[in-house]
CSV table of C-alpha atoms and ligand atoms in Angstrom, one decimal:
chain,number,residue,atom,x,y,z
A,1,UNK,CA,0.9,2.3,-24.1
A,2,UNK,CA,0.7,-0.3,-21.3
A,3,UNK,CA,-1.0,0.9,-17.6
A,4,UNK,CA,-0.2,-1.3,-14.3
A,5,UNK,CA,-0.8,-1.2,-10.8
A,6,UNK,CA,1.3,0.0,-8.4
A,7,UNK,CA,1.1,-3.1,-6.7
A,8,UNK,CA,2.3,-5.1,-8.9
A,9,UNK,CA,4.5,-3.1,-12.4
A,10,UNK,CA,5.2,-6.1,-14.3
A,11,UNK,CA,1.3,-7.0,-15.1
A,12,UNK,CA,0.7,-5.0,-18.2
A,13,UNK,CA,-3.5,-3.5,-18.6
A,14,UNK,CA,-4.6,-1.9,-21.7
A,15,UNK,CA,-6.1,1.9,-21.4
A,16,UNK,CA,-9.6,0.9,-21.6
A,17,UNK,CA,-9.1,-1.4,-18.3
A,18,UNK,CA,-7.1,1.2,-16.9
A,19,UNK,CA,-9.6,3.5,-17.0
A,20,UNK,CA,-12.9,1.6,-16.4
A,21,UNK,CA,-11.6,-0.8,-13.9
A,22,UNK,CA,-10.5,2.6,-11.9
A,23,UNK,CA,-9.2,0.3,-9.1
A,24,UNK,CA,-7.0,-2.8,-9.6
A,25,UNK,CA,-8.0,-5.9,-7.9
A,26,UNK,CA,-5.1,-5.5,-5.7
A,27,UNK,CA,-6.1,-2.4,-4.2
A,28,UNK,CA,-3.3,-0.3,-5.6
A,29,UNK,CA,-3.6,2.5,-8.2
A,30,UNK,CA,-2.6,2.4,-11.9
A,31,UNK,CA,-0.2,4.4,-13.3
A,32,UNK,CA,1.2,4.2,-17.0
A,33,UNK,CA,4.2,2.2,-17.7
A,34,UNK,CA,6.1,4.5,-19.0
A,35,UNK,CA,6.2,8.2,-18.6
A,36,UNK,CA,7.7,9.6,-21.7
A,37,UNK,CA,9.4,13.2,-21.2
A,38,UNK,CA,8.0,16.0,-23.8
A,39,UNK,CA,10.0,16.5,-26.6
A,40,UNK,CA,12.5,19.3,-28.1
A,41,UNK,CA,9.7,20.2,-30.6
A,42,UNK,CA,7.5,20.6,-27.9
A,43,UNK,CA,9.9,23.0,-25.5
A,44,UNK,CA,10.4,25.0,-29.0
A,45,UNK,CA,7.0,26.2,-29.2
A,46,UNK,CA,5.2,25.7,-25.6
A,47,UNK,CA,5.8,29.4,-24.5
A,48,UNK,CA,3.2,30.7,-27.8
A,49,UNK,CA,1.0,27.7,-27.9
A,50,UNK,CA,-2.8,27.8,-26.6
A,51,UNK,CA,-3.6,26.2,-23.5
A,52,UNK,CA,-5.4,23.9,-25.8
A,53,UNK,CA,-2.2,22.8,-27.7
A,54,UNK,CA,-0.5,22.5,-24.5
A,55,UNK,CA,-3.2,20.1,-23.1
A,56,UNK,CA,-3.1,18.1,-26.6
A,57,UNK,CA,0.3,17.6,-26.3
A,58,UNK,CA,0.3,16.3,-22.5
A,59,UNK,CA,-2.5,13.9,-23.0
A,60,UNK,CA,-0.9,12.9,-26.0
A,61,UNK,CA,2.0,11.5,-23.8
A,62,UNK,CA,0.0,10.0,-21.8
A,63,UNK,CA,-2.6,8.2,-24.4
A,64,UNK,CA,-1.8,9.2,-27.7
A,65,UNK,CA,-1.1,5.6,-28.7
A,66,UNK,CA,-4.7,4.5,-28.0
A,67,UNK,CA,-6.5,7.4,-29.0
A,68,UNK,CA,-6.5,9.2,-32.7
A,69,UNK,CA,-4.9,12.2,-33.0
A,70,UNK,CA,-8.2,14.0,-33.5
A,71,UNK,CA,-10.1,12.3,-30.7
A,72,UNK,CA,-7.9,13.4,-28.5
A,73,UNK,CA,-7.6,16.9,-29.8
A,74,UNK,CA,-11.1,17.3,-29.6
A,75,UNK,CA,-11.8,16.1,-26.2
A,76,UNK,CA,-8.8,18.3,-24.8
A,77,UNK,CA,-10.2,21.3,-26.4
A,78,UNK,CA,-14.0,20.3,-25.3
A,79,UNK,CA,-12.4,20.3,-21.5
A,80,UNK,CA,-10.8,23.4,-21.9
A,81,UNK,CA,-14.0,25.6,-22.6
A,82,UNK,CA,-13.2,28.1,-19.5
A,83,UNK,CA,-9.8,29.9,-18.6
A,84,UNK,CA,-7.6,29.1,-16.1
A,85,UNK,CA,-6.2,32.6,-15.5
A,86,UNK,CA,-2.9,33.8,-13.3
A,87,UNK,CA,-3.6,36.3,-10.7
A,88,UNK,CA,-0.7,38.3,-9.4
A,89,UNK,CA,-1.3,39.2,-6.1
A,90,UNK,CA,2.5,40.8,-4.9
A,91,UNK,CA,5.6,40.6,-7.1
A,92,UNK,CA,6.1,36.9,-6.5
A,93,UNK,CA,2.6,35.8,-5.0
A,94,UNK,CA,0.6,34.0,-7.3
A,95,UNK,CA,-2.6,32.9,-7.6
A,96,UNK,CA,-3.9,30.3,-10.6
A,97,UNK,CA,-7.8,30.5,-10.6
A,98,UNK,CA,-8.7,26.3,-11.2
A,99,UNK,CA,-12.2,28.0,-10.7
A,100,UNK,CA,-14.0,29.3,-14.2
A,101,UNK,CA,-15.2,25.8,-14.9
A,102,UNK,CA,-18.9,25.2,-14.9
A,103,UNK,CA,-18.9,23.8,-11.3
A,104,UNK,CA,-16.4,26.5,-10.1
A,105,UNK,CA,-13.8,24.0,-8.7
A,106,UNK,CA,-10.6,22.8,-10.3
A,107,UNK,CA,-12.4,19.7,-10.8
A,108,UNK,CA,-14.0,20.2,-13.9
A,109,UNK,CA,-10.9,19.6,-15.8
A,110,UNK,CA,-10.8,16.1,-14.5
A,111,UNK,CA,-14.3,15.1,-14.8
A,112,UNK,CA,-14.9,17.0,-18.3
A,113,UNK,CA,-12.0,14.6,-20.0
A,114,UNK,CA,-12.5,11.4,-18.2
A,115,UNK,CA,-16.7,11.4,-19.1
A,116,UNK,CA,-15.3,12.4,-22.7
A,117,UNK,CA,-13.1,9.5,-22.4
A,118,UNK,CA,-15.0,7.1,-21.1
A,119,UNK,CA,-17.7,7.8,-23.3
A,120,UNK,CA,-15.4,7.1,-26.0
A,121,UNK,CA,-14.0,4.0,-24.9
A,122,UNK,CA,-17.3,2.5,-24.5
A,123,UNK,CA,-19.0,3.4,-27.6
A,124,UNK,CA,-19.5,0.3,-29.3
A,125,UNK,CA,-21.1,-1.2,-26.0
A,126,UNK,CA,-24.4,-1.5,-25.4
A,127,UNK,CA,-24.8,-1.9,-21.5
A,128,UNK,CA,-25.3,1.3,-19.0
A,129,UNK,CA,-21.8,2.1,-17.7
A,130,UNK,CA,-22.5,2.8,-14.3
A,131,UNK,CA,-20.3,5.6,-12.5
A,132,UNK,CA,-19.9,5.3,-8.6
A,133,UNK,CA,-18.4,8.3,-7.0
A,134,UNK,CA,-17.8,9.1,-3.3
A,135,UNK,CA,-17.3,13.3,-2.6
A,136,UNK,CA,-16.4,15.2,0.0
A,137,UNK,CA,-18.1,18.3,-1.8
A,138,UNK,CA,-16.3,19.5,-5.1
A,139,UNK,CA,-16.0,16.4,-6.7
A,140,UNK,CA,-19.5,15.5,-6.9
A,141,UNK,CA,-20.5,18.3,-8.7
A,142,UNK,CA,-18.2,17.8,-11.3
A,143,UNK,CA,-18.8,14.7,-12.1
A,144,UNK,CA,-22.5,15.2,-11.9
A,145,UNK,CA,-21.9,17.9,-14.7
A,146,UNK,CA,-20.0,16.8,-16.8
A,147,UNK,CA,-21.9,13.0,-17.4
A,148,UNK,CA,-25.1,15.0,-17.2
A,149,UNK,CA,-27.2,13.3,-19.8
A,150,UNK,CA,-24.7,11.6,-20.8
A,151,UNK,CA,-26.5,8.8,-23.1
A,152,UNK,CA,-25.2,5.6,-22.3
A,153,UNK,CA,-24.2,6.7,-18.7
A,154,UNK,CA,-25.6,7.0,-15.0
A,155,UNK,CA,-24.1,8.6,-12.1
A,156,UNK,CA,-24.1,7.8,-8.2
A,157,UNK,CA,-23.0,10.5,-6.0
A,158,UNK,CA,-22.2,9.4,-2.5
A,159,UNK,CA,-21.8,12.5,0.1
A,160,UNK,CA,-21.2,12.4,3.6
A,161,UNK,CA,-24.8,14.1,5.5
A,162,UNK,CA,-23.9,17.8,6.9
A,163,UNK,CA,-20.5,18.6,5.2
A,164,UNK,CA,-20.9,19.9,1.9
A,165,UNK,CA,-21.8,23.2,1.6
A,166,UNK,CA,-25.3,24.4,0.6
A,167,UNK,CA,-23.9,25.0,-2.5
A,168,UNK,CA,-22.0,22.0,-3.2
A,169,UNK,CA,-25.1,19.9,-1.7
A,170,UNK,CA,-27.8,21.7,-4.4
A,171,UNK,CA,-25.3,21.0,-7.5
A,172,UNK,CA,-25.2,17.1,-6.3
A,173,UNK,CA,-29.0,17.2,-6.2
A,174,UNK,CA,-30.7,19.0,-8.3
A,175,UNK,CA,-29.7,17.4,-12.0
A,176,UNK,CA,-31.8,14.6,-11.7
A,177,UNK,CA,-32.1,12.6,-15.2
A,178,UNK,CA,-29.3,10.0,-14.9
A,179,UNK,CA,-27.7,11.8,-11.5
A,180,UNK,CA,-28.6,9.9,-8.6
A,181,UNK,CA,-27.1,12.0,-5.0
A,182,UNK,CA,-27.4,9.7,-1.5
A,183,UNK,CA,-26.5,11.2,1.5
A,184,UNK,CA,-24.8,8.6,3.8
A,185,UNK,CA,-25.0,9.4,7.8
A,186,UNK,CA,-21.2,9.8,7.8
A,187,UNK,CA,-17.9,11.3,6.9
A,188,UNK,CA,-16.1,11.3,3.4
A,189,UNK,CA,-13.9,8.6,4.4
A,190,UNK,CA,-17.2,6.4,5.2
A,191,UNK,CA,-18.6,7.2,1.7
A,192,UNK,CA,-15.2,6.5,0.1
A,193,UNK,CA,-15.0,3.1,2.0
A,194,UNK,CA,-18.8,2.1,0.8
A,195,UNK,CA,-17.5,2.8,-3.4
A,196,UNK,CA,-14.6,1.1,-2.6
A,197,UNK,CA,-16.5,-1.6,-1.1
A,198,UNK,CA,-19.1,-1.9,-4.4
A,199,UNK,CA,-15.4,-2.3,-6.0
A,200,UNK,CA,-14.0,-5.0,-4.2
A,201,UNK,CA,-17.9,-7.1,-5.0
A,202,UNK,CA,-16.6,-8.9,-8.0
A,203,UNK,CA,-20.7,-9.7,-9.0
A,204,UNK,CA,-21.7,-6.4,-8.4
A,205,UNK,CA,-19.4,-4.7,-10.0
A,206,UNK,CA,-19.6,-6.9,-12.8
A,207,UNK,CA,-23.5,-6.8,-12.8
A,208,UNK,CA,-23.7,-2.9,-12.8
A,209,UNK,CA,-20.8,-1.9,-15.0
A,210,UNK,CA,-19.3,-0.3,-12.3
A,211,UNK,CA,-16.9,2.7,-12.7
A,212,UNK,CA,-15.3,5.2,-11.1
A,213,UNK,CA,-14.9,8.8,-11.0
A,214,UNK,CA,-12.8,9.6,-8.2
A,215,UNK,CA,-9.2,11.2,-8.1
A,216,UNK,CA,-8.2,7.9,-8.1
A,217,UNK,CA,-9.0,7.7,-12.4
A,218,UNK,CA,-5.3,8.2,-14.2
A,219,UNK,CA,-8.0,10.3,-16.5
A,220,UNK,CA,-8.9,12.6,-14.0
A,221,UNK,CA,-5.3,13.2,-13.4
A,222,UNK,CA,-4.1,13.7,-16.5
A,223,UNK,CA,-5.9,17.0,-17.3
A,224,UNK,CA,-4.9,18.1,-14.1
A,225,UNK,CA,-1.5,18.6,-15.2
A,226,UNK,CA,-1.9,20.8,-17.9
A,227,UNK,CA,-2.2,23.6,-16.1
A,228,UNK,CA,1.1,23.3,-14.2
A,229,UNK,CA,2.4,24.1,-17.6
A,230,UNK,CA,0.3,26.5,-18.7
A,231,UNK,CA,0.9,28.7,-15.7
A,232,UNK,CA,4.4,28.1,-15.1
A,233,UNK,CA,5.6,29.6,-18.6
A,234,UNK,CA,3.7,32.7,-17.8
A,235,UNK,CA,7.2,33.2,-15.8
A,236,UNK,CA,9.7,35.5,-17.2
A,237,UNK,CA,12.2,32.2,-18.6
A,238,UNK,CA,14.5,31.1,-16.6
A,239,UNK,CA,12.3,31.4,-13.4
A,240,UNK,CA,11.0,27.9,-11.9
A,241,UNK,CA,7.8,28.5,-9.7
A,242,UNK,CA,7.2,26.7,-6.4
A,243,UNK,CA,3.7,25.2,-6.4
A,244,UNK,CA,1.6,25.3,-3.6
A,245,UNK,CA,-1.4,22.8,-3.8
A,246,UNK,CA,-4.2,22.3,-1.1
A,247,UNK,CA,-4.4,19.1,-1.0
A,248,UNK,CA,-7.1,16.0,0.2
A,249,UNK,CA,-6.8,13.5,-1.6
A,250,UNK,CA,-3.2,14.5,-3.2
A,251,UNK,CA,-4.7,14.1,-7.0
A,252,UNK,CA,-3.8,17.5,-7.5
A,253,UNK,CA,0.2,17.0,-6.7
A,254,UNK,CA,0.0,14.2,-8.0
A,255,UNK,CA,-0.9,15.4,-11.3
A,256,UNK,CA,1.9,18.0,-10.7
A,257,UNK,CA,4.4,15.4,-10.1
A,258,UNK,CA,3.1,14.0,-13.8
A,259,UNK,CA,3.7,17.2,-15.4
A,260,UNK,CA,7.4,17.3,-13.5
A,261,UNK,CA,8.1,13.6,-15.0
A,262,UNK,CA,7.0,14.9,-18.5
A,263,UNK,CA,10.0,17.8,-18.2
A,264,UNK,CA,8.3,20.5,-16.5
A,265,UNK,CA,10.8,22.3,-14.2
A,266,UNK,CA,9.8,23.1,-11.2
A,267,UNK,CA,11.7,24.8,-8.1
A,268,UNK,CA,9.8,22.9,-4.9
A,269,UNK,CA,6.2,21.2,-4.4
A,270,UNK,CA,4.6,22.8,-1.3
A,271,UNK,CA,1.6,20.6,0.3
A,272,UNK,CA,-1.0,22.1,1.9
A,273,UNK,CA,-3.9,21.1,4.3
A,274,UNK,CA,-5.7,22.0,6.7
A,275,UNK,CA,-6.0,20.2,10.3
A,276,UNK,CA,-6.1,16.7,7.7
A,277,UNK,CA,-2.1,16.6,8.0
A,278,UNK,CA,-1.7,12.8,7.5
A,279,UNK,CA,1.0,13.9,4.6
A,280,UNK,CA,3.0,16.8,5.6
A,281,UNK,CA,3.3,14.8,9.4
A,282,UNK,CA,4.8,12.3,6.8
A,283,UNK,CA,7.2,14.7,4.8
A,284,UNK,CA,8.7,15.7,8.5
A,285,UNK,CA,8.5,12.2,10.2
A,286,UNK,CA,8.9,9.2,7.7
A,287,UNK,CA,5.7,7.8,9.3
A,288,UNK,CA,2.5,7.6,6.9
A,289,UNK,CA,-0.5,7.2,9.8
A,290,UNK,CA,-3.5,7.8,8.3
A,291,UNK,CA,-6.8,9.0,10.8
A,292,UNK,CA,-9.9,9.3,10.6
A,293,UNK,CA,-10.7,13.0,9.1
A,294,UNK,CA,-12.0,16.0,10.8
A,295,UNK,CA,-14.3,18.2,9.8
A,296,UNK,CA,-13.0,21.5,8.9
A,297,UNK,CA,-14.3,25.0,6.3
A,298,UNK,CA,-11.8,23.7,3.5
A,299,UNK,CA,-14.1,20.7,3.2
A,300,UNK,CA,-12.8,19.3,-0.2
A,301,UNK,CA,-9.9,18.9,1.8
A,302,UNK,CA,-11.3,16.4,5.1
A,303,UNK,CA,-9.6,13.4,4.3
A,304,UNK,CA,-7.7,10.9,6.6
A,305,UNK,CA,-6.1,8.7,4.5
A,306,UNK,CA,-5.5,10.5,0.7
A,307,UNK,CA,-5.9,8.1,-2.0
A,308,UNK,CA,-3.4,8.8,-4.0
A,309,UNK,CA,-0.4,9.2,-1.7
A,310,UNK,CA,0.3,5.5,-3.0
A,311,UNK,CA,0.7,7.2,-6.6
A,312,UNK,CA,3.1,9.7,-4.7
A,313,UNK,CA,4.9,7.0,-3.3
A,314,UNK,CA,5.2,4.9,-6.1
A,315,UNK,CA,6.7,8.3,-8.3
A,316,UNK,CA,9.7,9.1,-5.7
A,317,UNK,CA,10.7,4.4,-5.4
A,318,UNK,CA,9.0,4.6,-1.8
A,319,UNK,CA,12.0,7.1,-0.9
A,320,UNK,CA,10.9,9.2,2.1
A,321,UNK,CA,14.1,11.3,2.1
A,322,UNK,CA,13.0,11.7,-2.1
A,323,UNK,CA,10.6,12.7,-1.3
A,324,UNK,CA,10.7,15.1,1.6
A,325,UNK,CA,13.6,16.8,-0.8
A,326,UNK,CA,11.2,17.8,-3.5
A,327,UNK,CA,8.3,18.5,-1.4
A,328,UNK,CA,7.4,20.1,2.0
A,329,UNK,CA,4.5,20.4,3.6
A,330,UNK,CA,2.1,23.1,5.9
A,331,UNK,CA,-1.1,22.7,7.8
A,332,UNK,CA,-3.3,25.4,9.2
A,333,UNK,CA,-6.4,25.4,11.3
A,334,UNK,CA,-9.7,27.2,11.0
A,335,UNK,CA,-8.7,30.4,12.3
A,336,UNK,CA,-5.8,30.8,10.4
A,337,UNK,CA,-8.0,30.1,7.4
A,338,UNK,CA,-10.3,32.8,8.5
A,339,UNK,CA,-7.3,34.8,9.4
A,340,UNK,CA,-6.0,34.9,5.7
A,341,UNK,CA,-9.4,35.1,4.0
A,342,UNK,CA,-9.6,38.7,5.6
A,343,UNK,CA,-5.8,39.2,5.6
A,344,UNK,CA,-5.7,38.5,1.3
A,345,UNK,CA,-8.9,40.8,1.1
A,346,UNK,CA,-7.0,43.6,2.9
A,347,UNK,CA,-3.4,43.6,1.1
A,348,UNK,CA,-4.7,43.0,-2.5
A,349,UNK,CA,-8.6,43.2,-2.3
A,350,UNK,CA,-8.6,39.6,-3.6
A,351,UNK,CA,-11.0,37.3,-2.6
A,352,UNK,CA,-9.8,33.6,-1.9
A,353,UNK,CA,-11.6,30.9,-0.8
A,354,UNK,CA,-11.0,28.0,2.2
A,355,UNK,CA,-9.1,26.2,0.4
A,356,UNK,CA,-6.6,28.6,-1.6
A,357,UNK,CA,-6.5,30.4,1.7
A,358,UNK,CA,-4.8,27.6,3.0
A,359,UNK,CA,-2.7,27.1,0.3
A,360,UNK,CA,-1.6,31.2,0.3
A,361,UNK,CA,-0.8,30.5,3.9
A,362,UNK,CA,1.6,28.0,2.9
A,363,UNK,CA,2.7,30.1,0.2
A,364,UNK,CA,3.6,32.8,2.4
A,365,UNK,CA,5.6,30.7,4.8
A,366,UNK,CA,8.0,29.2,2.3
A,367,UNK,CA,8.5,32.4,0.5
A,368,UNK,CA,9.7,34.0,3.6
A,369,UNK,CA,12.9,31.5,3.7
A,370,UNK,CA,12.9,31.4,-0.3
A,371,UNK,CA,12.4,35.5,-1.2
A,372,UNK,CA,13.5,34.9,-4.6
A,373,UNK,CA,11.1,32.1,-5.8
A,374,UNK,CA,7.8,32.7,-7.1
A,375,UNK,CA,4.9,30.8,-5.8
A,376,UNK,CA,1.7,29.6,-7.4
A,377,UNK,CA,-0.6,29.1,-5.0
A,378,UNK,CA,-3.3,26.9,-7.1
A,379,UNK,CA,-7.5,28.2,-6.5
A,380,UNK,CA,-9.6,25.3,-6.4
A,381,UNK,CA,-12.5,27.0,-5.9
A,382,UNK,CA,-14.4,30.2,-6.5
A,383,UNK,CA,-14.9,31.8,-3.4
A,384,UNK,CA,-19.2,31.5,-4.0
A,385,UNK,CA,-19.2,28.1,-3.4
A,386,UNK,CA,-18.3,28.9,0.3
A,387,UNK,CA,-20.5,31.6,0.8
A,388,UNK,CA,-21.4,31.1,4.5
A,389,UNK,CA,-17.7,31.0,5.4
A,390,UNK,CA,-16.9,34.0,3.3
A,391,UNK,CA,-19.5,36.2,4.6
A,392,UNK,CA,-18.8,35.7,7.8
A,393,UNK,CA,-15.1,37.5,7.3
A,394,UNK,CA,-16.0,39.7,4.7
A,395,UNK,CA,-19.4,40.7,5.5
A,396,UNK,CA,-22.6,40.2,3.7
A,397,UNK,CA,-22.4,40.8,0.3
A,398,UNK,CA,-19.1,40.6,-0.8
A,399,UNK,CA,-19.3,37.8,-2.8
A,400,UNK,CA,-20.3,38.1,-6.2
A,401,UNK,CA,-22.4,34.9,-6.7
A,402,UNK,CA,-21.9,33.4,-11.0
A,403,UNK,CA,-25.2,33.3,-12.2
A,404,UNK,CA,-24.9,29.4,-12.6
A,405,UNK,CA,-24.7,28.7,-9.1
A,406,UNK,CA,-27.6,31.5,-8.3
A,407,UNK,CA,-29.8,30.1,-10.2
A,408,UNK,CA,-29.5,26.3,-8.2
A,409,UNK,CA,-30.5,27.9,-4.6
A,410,UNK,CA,-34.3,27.7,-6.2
A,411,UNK,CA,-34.2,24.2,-7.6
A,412,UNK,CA,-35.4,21.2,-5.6
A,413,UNK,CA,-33.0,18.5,-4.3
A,414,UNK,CA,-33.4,15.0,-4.5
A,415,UNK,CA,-31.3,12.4,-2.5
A,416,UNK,CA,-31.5,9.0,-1.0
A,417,UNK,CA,-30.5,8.6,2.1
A,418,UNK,CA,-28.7,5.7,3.6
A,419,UNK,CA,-26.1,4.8,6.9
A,420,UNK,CA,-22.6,4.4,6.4
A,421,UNK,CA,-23.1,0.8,6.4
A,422,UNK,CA,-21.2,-1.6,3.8
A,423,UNK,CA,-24.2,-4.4,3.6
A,424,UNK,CA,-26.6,-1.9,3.2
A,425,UNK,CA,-25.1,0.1,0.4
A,426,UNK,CA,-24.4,-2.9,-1.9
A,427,UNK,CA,-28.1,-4.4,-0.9
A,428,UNK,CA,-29.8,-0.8,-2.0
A,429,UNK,CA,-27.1,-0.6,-5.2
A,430,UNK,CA,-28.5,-4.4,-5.8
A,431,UNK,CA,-31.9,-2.8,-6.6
A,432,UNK,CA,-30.5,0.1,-8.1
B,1,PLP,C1,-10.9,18.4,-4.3
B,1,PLP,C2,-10.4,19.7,-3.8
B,1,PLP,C3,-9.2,19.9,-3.2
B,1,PLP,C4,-8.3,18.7,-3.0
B,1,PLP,O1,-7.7,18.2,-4.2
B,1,PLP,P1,-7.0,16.8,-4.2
B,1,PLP,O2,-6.7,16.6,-5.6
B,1,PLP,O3,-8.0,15.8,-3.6
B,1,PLP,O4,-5.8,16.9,-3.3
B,1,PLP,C5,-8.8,21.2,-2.8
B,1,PLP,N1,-9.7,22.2,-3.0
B,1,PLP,C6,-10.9,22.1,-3.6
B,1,PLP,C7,-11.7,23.3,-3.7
B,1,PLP,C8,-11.3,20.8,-4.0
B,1,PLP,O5,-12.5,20.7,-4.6
């Protein structure tokens, strides 16, 4: 299978480039050159197969020309070592918990396959493959995990100073070995401008063996959509769920929108975010402004100017009206955040996080002009990871902390510290 950029679709890139390079020279965003629509044997079956078969058989659309059967089936199943169960909250409210993974965010599926990937396309090579990542508080973690002592790998975690949670900061920090955090004095949009910066140096990027782990990795996506399918045939047959995905940096949807290309049916694609509304302002308007971010308690969600709404474009032929048909979008502030987080804990004594609670906002919107369409409202996070937030409308207590994120409050952090300053980054990656 050929990748390209979404730049320019007629210059064909093996996987291994794809992958690697992360980001074409042209500052678009790959995207395979074909997406290839499950087949009949497939739909047979894909109602009593394991989530791992599922996954197998997704990833095998996407990369099962470059990768041996086996390979592949092994690094789907080594992804999928946690659950990704479907909470019913009312008859058609759904909740799908992205959140048993070892990080607690939906994230681990994407940074569990791509350092199994990566790792596997490189292992004939003898140079350090260095992986540059820029978080604005889940991904970080993730990544960090899942290349932890990775041989043959390093890791450099760029967050923006004061908005990650405690949490989120101590899993960026605390792994040490081939994990490097820095803090930069700025916002997530700063930090994602400096990796995209390193990028763009042709020598430095050469020099270091630069990769990426950001949303903006086709691998990253890729095991994102295999849970669309897993959770949707948990409805009776027949019955399409609407999605509902809070959404930053749109990887999410976007992975959706793969699993919808590969034959998934879907009823509607519901976009949510908090006061970061640069996409569902586009869904209404036909005018794509993207702003600087602002600073809000679903953090993983602050961003300004989502990376992959190119990919988004790019899927619907840069048709606004396509687009707008298939998916609508919601934003909702702070205190309607806070709002829901008690208002869920009241009607069905379930606890939901920043993020989801946006999303179940959303969720409840659209379901009151659509009363006969399920919703999956997709958890991105388990509700620990915003602790402060969560005892604050719930009270002390009420959060059950997993033991793996106890035990990080008493391990020491370690991070560099640098401005958000372009020159400065490359000069101290230089030395690096
Ligand atoms: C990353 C993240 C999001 C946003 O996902 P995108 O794929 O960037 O849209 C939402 N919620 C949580 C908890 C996250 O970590």
């Amino acid at each position: 299978m050929w990748y390209h950029s979404t730049k320019q679709p007629d210059q064909r890139i093996p996987l291994k480039e794809a992958i690697l390079r992360s980001l074409p020279a042209d500052n678009g965003l790959y995207m395979p050159q074909e997406i290839r629509p499950l087949p009949d044997e497939f739909w047979h079956d894909w109602r009593r197969m394991s989530f791992a078969e599922i996954g197998y058989h997704v990833a095998h659309s996407f990369f099962g020309d470059d990768i041996p059967a086996d390979v592949l089936r092994t690094m789907v199943e080594e992804t999928l070592c946690f659950d990704a169960p479907l909470v019913q909250l009312a008859p058609a409210d759904f909740v799908l918990e992205l959140f048993h993974g070892p990080t607690l965010a939906f994230k681990d599926f994407g940074a569990r396959f791509m350092a199994r990937l990566m790792a596997w396309l490189t292992r004939d090579e003898d140079r350090e493959l260095t992986v540059l990542v820029a978080t604005s508080g889940d991904t970080g973690g993730a990544v960090a995990s899942a290349f932890h002592q990775v041989p043959g790998t390093r890791v450099i975690i760029l967050f923006p100073k004061g908005k990650v949670s405690p949490l989120q900061e101590k899993q960026l920090t605390t792994l040490g070995h081939n994990i490097t955090a820095i803090e930069i004095d700025g916002s997530f949009d700063d930090c994602q401008r400096l990796v995209k910066s390193a990028f763009l140096d042709a020598d430095l990027s050469q020099r270091l063996n630069l990769t990426s782990a950001n949303s903006i990795n086709l691998s990253r996506l890729v095991p994102q959509s295999f849970y669309y399918f897993h959770s949707s045939r948990m409805m009776p047959e027949g019955v399409d769920p609407a999605f509902v995905v809070p959404s930053g940096n749109f990887g999410n949807l976007t992975a959706g929108l793969l699993a919808q290309r590969l034959g998934l049916r879907v009823k509607h694609w519901i976009a949510a975010t908090n006061r970061n509304d640069v996409v569902p302002a586009y869904l209404r308007s036909g005018r794509y402004e993207p702003r600087p971010s602002i600073a809000t308690l679903s953090n993983a969600m602050d961003v300004g100017a989502p990376s992959n709404f190119v990919r988004m474009q790019y899927l619907f032929g840069d048709d606004w009206p396509r687009m707008a048909a298939s998916i609508s979008g919601d934003s909702f502030d702070d205190d309607q955040t806070r709002a829901a987080i008690r208002e869920v804990k009241s009607l069905y004594q379930y606890e939901i996080d920043p993020h989801g609670a946006v999303g179940w906002l959303a969720a409840r919107k659209w379901r009151a002009a659509h009363p006969s369409t399920p919703t999956i409202v997709l958890g991105t996070a388990h509700p620990a990871k915003f602790l402060e937030v969560m005892e604050a409308e719930l009270g002390q207590g009420s959060i059950e902390i997993p033991e793996r994120l106890a035990c990080l409050t008493h391990l020491p952090s370690h991070a560099h510290h640098l401005a958000a300053d372009e020159i400065a980054f490359r000069q101290w990656l230089n030395h690096a």
